């Protein structure tokens, strides 16, 4: 019973954030389904961040292209925040002016991610950052490529999963 935004093709239906200093899509409550569209040139491509710790927040996305957004392509945070991705590409996330960030997907503070057929490409700092043991990540058929070395003293390319975090869940054999 949430909101559905569906396009015909990711190249034809574009959310362009180049005129704003805001996320291309910000989800603070409820459920959102995104299909067959592109989010580009936003401060963050898609941000899921609950204003209230109670309740749940969810994104289901397929056929999505997040391209050339600043800092993070998709950011999900806090318990009860759930993201399901299928046939999604996150490409060329731009780093901050100091060379930090530029992450494809960042899941932290108890949010969860389930993804299948995911391409994370050209995201300088990391393709995927899972930030806590309470942020489960379940991946199947995921490609992470063309991350770039960060500036001296910054964490290395990804996938980056801190030692305290759950390990990436390997794909299950059929």
mmCIF file of C-alpha atoms in Angstrom:
data_model
loop_
_atom_site.group_PDB
_atom_site.id
_atom_site.type_symbol
_atom_site.label_atom_id
_atom_site.label_comp_id
_atom_site.label_asym_id
_atom_site.label_seq_id
_atom_site.Cartn_x
_atom_site.Cartn_y
_atom_site.Cartn_z
ATOM 1 C CA UNK A 1 0.000 0.000 0.000
ATOM 2 C CA UNK A 2 2.912 2.293 -0.670
ATOM 3 C CA UNK A 3 3.840 4.589 -3.522
ATOM 4 C CA UNK A 4 4.915 3.181 -6.906
ATOM 5 C CA UNK A 5 6.922 5.203 -9.412
ATOM 6 C CA UNK A 6 7.294 3.243 -12.631
ATOM 7 C CA UNK A 7 8.864 4.315 -15.879
ATOM 8 C CA UNK A 8 8.998 2.669 -19.252
ATOM 9 C CA UNK A 9 12.791 2.640 -19.496
ATOM 10 C CA UNK A 10 15.578 3.966 -17.258
ATOM 11 C CA UNK A 11 16.961 6.064 -20.116
ATOM 12 C CA UNK A 12 13.563 7.653 -20.827
ATOM 13 C CA UNK A 13 12.379 8.409 -17.284
ATOM 14 C CA UNK A 14 14.980 10.486 -15.437
ATOM 15 C CA UNK A 15 15.008 12.161 -12.025
ATOM 16 C CA UNK A 16 17.641 14.872 -12.513
ATOM 17 C CA UNK A 17 18.945 16.420 -9.291
ATOM 18 C CA UNK A 18 21.424 18.808 -10.896
ATOM 19 C CA UNK A 19 19.496 21.927 -9.846
ATOM 20 C CA UNK A 20 19.159 20.980 -6.165
ATOM 21 C CA UNK A 21 21.452 20.185 -3.248
ATOM 22 C CA UNK A 22 19.091 17.442 -2.108
ATOM 23 C CA UNK A 23 18.808 13.691 -2.671
ATOM 24 C CA UNK A 24 17.160 12.710 -5.956
ATOM 25 C CA UNK A 25 14.701 10.579 -3.965
ATOM 26 C CA UNK A 26 14.312 10.868 -0.173
ATOM 27 C CA UNK A 27 12.234 8.278 1.655
ATOM 28 C CA UNK A 28 11.447 9.016 5.304
ATOM 29 C CA UNK A 29 8.429 6.767 5.934
ATOM 30 C CA UNK A 30 6.322 4.036 4.380
ATOM 31 C CA UNK A 31 6.974 1.948 1.314
ATOM 32 C CA UNK A 32 8.233 2.976 -2.110
ATOM 33 C CA UNK A 33 8.603 0.913 -5.261
ATOM 34 C CA UNK A 34 10.742 2.263 -8.093
ATOM 35 C CA UNK A 35 10.810 0.603 -11.506
ATOM 36 C CA UNK A 36 12.634 1.355 -14.714
ATOM 37 C CA UNK A 37 13.961 4.840 -14.077
ATOM 38 C CA UNK A 38 17.200 6.764 -13.674
ATOM 39 C CA UNK A 39 18.309 9.029 -10.812
ATOM 40 C CA UNK A 40 21.260 11.230 -11.707
ATOM 41 C CA UNK A 41 23.271 14.286 -10.626
ATOM 42 C CA UNK A 42 21.701 14.508 -7.138
ATOM 43 C CA UNK A 43 23.550 15.162 -3.866
ATOM 44 C CA UNK A 44 22.697 11.528 -2.969
ATOM 45 C CA UNK A 45 20.856 9.367 -5.487
ATOM 46 C CA UNK A 46 18.371 7.756 -3.072
ATOM 47 C CA UNK A 47 18.306 8.326 0.680
ATOM 48 C CA UNK A 48 16.306 6.173 3.098
ATOM 49 C CA UNK A 49 16.434 7.713 6.540
ATOM 50 C CA UNK A 50 13.538 7.472 8.991
ATOM 51 C CA UNK A 51 12.568 10.600 10.877
ATOM 52 C CA UNK A 52 11.082 8.412 13.599
ATOM 53 C CA UNK A 53 12.882 5.349 14.961
ATOM 54 C CA UNK A 54 9.601 3.465 15.300
ATOM 55 C CA UNK A 55 8.008 1.752 12.333
ATOM 56 C CA UNK A 56 9.465 0.534 9.099
ATOM 57 C CA UNK A 57 10.669 2.008 5.863
ATOM 58 C CA UNK A 58 11.142 0.070 2.646
ATOM 59 C CA UNK A 59 12.319 0.434 -0.915
ATOM 60 C CA UNK A 60 11.801 -2.172 -3.605
ATOM 61 C CA UNK A 61 13.550 -1.251 -6.853
ATOM 62 C CA UNK A 62 14.066 -2.940 -10.206
ATOM 63 C CA UNK A 63 15.448 -1.718 -13.498
ATOM 64 C CA UNK A 64 16.958 1.251 -11.679
ATOM 65 C CA UNK A 65 20.022 3.220 -12.789
ATOM 66 C CA UNK A 66 21.752 5.491 -10.246
ATOM 67 C CA UNK A 67 24.409 7.413 -12.146
ATOM 68 C CA UNK A 68 26.789 10.298 -11.387
ATOM 69 C CA UNK A 69 25.232 11.193 -8.034
ATOM 70 C CA UNK A 70 27.374 12.873 -5.360
ATOM 71 C CA UNK A 71 28.749 11.121 -2.262
ATOM 72 C CA UNK A 72 26.522 8.002 -2.262
ATOM 73 C CA UNK A 73 24.338 6.390 -4.916
ATOM 74 C CA UNK A 74 21.989 4.790 -2.365
ATOM 75 C CA UNK A 75 22.101 5.403 1.399
ATOM 76 C CA UNK A 76 19.999 3.345 3.839
ATOM 77 C CA UNK A 77 20.185 3.804 7.603
ATOM 78 C CA UNK A 78 18.500 2.778 10.859
ATOM 79 C CA UNK A 79 16.721 -0.386 12.049
ATOM 80 C CA UNK A 80 13.497 -1.192 10.214
ATOM 81 C CA UNK A 81 14.860 0.203 6.947
ATOM 82 C CA UNK A 82 14.766 -2.482 4.269
ATOM 83 C CA UNK A 83 16.021 -2.302 0.690
ATOM 84 C CA UNK A 84 15.375 -4.885 -2.034
ATOM 85 C CA UNK A 85 17.131 -4.380 -5.366
ATOM 86 C CA UNK A 86 16.924 -6.391 -8.592
ATOM 87 C CA UNK A 87 18.525 -5.529 -11.920
ATOM 88 C CA UNK A 88 20.002 -2.302 -10.556
ATOM 89 C CA UNK A 89 23.125 -0.407 -11.636
ATOM 90 C CA UNK A 90 24.942 2.160 -9.503
ATOM 91 C CA UNK A 91 27.610 3.871 -11.569
ATOM 92 C CA UNK A 92 30.116 6.683 -11.328
ATOM 93 C CA UNK A 93 29.165 8.117 -7.937
ATOM 94 C CA UNK A 94 31.151 11.335 -7.547
ATOM 95 C CA UNK A 95 33.449 11.884 -4.549
ATOM 96 C CA UNK A 96 33.347 14.963 -2.332
ATOM 97 C CA UNK A 97 35.713 17.818 -3.195
ATOM 98 C CA UNK A 98 38.291 16.415 -0.723
ATOM 99 C CA UNK A 99 38.313 13.089 -2.582
ATOM 100 C CA UNK A 100 36.422 11.149 0.094
ATOM 101 C CA UNK A 101 33.146 9.282 -0.322
ATOM 102 C CA UNK A 102 31.975 8.324 -3.790
ATOM 103 C CA UNK A 103 30.273 5.133 -2.575
ATOM 104 C CA UNK A 104 27.875 3.077 -4.660
ATOM 105 C CA UNK A 105 25.663 1.758 -1.853
ATOM 106 C CA UNK A 106 25.982 2.410 1.878
ATOM 107 C CA UNK A 107 23.925 0.399 4.399
ATOM 108 C CA UNK A 108 24.377 1.358 8.056
ATOM 109 C CA UNK A 109 22.947 1.572 11.570
ATOM 110 C CA UNK A 110 20.717 -1.516 11.271
ATOM 111 C CA UNK A 111 19.287 -1.091 7.774
ATOM 112 C CA UNK A 112 19.187 -4.218 5.587
ATOM 113 C CA UNK A 113 19.886 -4.906 1.915
ATOM 114 C CA UNK A 114 18.865 -7.794 -0.327
ATOM 115 C CA UNK A 115 20.152 -7.486 -3.884
ATOM 116 C CA UNK A 116 20.230 -9.645 -7.007
ATOM 117 C CA UNK A 117 21.735 -8.863 -10.386
ATOM 118 C CA UNK A 118 23.468 -5.737 -9.123
ATOM 119 C CA UNK A 119 26.237 -3.803 -10.886
ATOM 120 C CA UNK A 120 28.356 -1.361 -8.856
ATOM 121 C CA UNK A 121 30.784 0.291 -11.248
ATOM 122 C CA UNK A 122 33.113 3.283 -11.142
ATOM 123 C CA UNK A 123 32.332 4.269 -7.552
ATOM 124 C CA UNK A 124 35.694 5.612 -6.326
ATOM 125 C CA UNK A 125 35.639 4.962 -2.566
ATOM 126 C CA UNK A 126 33.700 1.697 -2.545
ATOM 127 C CA UNK A 127 31.092 -0.212 -4.425
ATOM 128 C CA UNK A 128 29.331 -1.331 -1.244
ATOM 129 C CA UNK A 129 29.809 -0.285 2.373
ATOM 130 C CA UNK A 130 27.974 -2.242 5.077
ATOM 131 C CA UNK A 131 28.523 -0.302 8.254
ATOM 132 C CA UNK A 132 27.524 -2.434 11.242
ATOM 133 C CA UNK A 133 26.915 -5.957 12.476
ATOM 134 C CA UNK A 134 23.241 -5.048 12.668
ATOM 135 C CA UNK A 135 23.099 -4.212 8.931
ATOM 136 C CA UNK A 136 22.605 -7.543 7.145
ATOM 137 C CA UNK A 137 23.467 -7.714 3.459
ATOM 138 C CA UNK A 138 22.322 -10.612 1.248
ATOM 139 C CA UNK A 139 23.775 -10.542 -2.281
ATOM 140 C CA UNK A 140 23.279 -12.715 -5.331
ATOM 141 C CA UNK A 141 24.891 -12.121 -8.738
ATOM 142 C CA UNK A 142 26.673 -8.886 -7.859
ATOM 143 C CA UNK A 143 29.531 -7.289 -9.787
ATOM 144 C CA UNK A 144 31.731 -4.618 -8.207
ATOM 145 C CA UNK A 145 34.340 -3.172 -10.510
ATOM 146 C CA UNK A 146 36.413 -0.113 -11.280
ATOM 147 C CA UNK A 147 36.654 1.269 -7.777
ATOM 148 C CA UNK A 148 39.628 3.596 -7.502
ATOM 149 C CA UNK A 149 42.282 3.961 -4.839
ATOM 150 C CA UNK A 150 41.309 6.632 -2.302
ATOM 151 C CA UNK A 151 43.583 9.481 -1.217
ATOM 152 C CA UNK A 152 46.393 8.567 1.190
ATOM 153 C CA UNK A 153 45.109 7.759 4.664
ATOM 154 C CA UNK A 154 41.552 6.951 3.571
ATOM 155 C CA UNK A 155 39.989 3.455 3.689
ATOM 156 C CA UNK A 156 40.634 1.259 0.653
ATOM 157 C CA UNK A 157 38.354 0.316 -2.197
ATOM 158 C CA UNK A 158 35.371 -1.931 -1.592
ATOM 159 C CA UNK A 159 33.496 -3.932 -0.897
ATOM 160 C CA UNK A 160 34.218 -2.512 2.543
ATOM 161 C CA UNK A 161 32.794 -4.399 5.502
ATOM 162 C CA UNK A 162 34.196 -3.363 8.900
ATOM 163 C CA UNK A 163 35.509 -6.189 11.064
ATOM 164 C CA UNK A 164 32.538 -5.887 13.427
ATOM 165 C CA UNK A 165 30.022 -6.154 10.587
ATOM 166 C CA UNK A 166 28.249 -9.249 9.364
ATOM 167 C CA UNK A 167 30.140 -10.786 6.494
ATOM 168 C CA UNK A 168 28.551 -10.484 3.089
ATOM 169 C CA UNK A 169 26.133 -13.357 2.698
ATOM 170 C CA UNK A 170 27.311 -15.542 -0.178
ATOM 171 C CA UNK A 171 24.892 -16.531 -2.904
ATOM 172 C CA UNK A 172 23.163 -19.789 -2.184
ATOM 173 C CA UNK A 173 23.614 -22.656 -4.594
ATOM 174 C CA UNK A 174 20.384 -23.641 -6.406
#
